Amino acid sequence: MTLKELARHLGLSPTTVSRALNGYPEVKETTRRRVAEAARALNYRPNTRAKSLATGQAMAIGHVIPLSSRHEMVNPIFADFIAGAGEAYARAGFDMVLSVVSDADEAQTYRDLKARGSVDGVIVHGPRAGDPRIDLLDEIGMPFLVHGRSTGTNRPYCWLDVNNRRAFQRATAFLLDLGHRRIGLLNGLEVMDFALRRRDGYERALAERGVPRDPALIRSDEMTEAYGYRSGRDLLALPAPPTAFLVSSMIAAIGLRRAIEEAGLRLGRDISVITHDDDLSYLRNGDDVPLFTATRSSVRDAGRQAAEMLLAIIAQPETAPRERLLEAELTVGQSTGPAPKGQPS
Amino acid sequence: MTLKELARHLGLSPTTVSRALNGYPEVKETTRRRVAEAARALNYRPNTRAKSLATGQAMAIGHVIPLSSRHEMVNPIFADFIAGAGEAYARAGFDMVLSVVSDADEAQTYRDLKARGSVDGVIVHGPRAGDPRIDLLDEIGMPFLVHGRSTGTNRPYCWLDVNNRRAFQRATAFLLDLGHRRIGLLNGLEVMDFALRRRDGYERALAERGVPRDPALIRSDEMTEAYGYRSGRDLLALPAPPTAFLVSSMIAAIGLRRAIEEAGLRLGRDISVITHDDDLSYLRNGDDVPLFTATRSSVRDAGRQAAEMLLAIIAQPETAPRERLLEAELTVGQSTGPAPKGQPS
DNA sequence: CTACAAGTCCAAAACGCTTTGGGAAAATGC
DNA sequence: GCATTTTCCCAAAGCGTTTTGGACTTGTAG
C-alpha cells in the first residue's frame, strides 16, 4: 500500500493525501477525516526510506555500543539503558539503530553513519577522559549526546551524567563516619571517565578526614562478578585488610560477597560494602530492605532522559537543554555497619 | 558527497559510477579503479535510504525485544545475543534496528515494520507456546527467525534453539546419580517455551527413575536475583526441603546461593545446584574451575548464528538451512556433590 | 572494407514520499 | 455584482540511488 495507491483509491492526488496525513492546514476537514479513515482501514504506513529521502530526516537515532576489546564484553547496563531510550524513541516515532563495534572501528562507524545518512544523531556510550569521539562527531557535524562526560575535552558538548564524584564522596564519608579507616575501592576500568570521577570522590573524602590513601586497596577493571570475587579475595588476604569496600557495580559486589563469605566473614558486620546500583531490572537490590547499601541511579531512567534530550536537540538545536546531572541517592541497606573494634589503624 | 557529485568530479555519468562501485561488468577496469580511488579519497558512501528505495532492500534486520509487562524487565541475555548478532550484521553490511516494546503492542510493531519497509526481516525473541507472532509474520510476509521454538505451532518456521529439554534432563539425571531425590526446580516463566521444555526435561528424568514429582518443589517466574533468593529461602524452609536445585539462569542461581548461605548451609556440600549458564560476558561462571555446575550454551554465539541464518534465508529463501538445534554442555563445577546421608526419601 | 559483436558509457525512468508553485472554486468585501 | 481573498486541491520537481534501454567506439570475422 503506497501513497499513490491510497490516493487513487480515494480519488485524490498524492499531494492532498500526504498533506492530510501530515496535518497541513490546506486540506478540508472532511477530506482529512476521509483520508485518515481509509489509511487506517487499509493499514497504510508511509515508507520510511522514501519519507526520509524526501525530508532529509532519517527518523532514527544511532547507538554505537563499544565492545571491550580486552574481554569481548558488553556492559550489562546497556540493556536497561536501551530499554529506557527505546520508550522515548517509540513515543517520538523514531527508530533505534544499534552498532556493536570494537573500539578500533568506532571512528569509522560514526563516519559511515553520517555519510550514509542512516541516523539523525547518536548517543555516545562509555566516554573516556579526553574522548576523541567528541571531536570527531563535532567535526563531521553529527548531533550527539554523551551518556557520561569526558574530562579534558575543551569544546562544549551535550551530556547526561550521574554525579559520580559526589556519590562516591558521600559513600566514602558514610563509611568513614562508621569508623572505617581502611576502605577498599573496586573501581571500574580507569580509562573510563565515570571511574575516574568515582575515584576522585573517594580520594577527596579520604583527604577531607586526613585518612591516608593506600594504593594497595584500590583495584580497577571491567566490572564482572569474577573481578569482584578475585579482588575481594586478594584484598582480604592482605596483612592489613580493609574493613569496608566501595564497589562500582552490583555485579562486582556480588562477586565480592562471595569472597567475603568464603573467607568466613559476615557481610555488614565484619565487612561493610557500598556499591553503586544502576537499578537494573533483573538485579534489583533486594525486595523490601535493600540488600546492599548503595548509591543508586536508574540507568533505565537515564536512557529515557538521554533519548529525550537528544530528540529535543535535533528538533530545536538552540533552545534545548544540553546538560543534565543526575544525583544518585544513597540508600542504606544491610551491607554496612560500624567498623569492628580493635582494627589496626 | 552524493553519487552525482562524485560523478561530476570524475567527469562520468552517475550510471557508470554506480556500476563501477557495485562491480557490474560493463565498465572498463581502469575507470573502475579510478572511481574506486576517488570514492575512497572523498569518503563517499552511498546514502542508505536512497539505495534501499531504489533496490527495495532495507539492508536492515529488526529485533523486537519484548518488555515483560509485569516487571517492566528486559531479559539480561539480550545484550549478549545482540552483540553476537551485531557482528554478523556488520560483516554483511546490514543495520540492526531495535524496538523495545511491551507485549500488547508487539503485533502492531511487526505490522509497522513491514508496512514502513524499514527492515528485511526480524528476529523473534522470547517465543511462547503457540506464539501468535509466528502466524502473524507468516501472514504479512515478513521473513523471520525465532530464537527458541514454539510448541503447538503447526506451520513450519525457521528457528535456532538450545536443546533445553535434553539439557535439563541430563542435569536432573546427574543429580539423581548423585543420590538426590528431592530436587527443586527454579524455572523461568512457564509461559515461555524454553521454560516448558526445561520442565519437561526435568520431569522426564524423574519419571525415568521413578522418582515422584513434588509440585511444592517447583517454582516459575522471571529470572531475577530476588526470585532465586526468595524461592530458595522458601523451599529450604519446607519441612522436607530439597537437597538439590535446578535453576534456569545464573542470576537466579546467585540469588539462590544467597539464600543457601543465609540458611547456614554450604553450596556443593549441603545443597547441590545446577544452573543454566548463558555464558554472559560479565557473568562468567568462575575463572578456572566453574563455580556452578551448569548446562552451558553461549547466547552470544546463538546471536551470531541466528543472524547468519536469517541473512541466508533472506538471500536464498530456498536453499538456506531453516532450523538449528544447539546442544548445551554439562560442565561440572563446585556446586554439586553427593546427596547428604540420612535424608528423608 | 563491411557487418556484426563486444566493450563502454550515458540519459532517463523508477523507487515512494514531500514540497513548491500554481489554479480553480468558494467565500468575502465593498 | 465585481474584485479580492481564502479554501482546497493538483501537477511536477526533487531527494540519491539503481536499472533499463540505448548509443557510440572499438574490435573481429568474413
XYZ file of C-alpha atoms (C1' of nucleotides) in Angstrom, chain B residues 3 18-19 22 24 44 54, chain D residues 15-21:
14
model
C 26.786 9.927 -6.339
C 27.210 3.355 -9.658
C 28.090 0.390 -11.821
C 28.806 -2.165 -7.465
C 28.995 -4.583 -12.727
C 31.905 8.572 -0.394
C 15.908 2.040 -5.367
C 15.517 13.564 -2.541
C 20.052 9.887 -4.037
C 20.270 5.794 -5.646
C 19.696 1.672 -9.252
C 18.310 -0.006 -13.607
C 16.559 -0.037 -18.321
C 17.284 0.851 -22.955
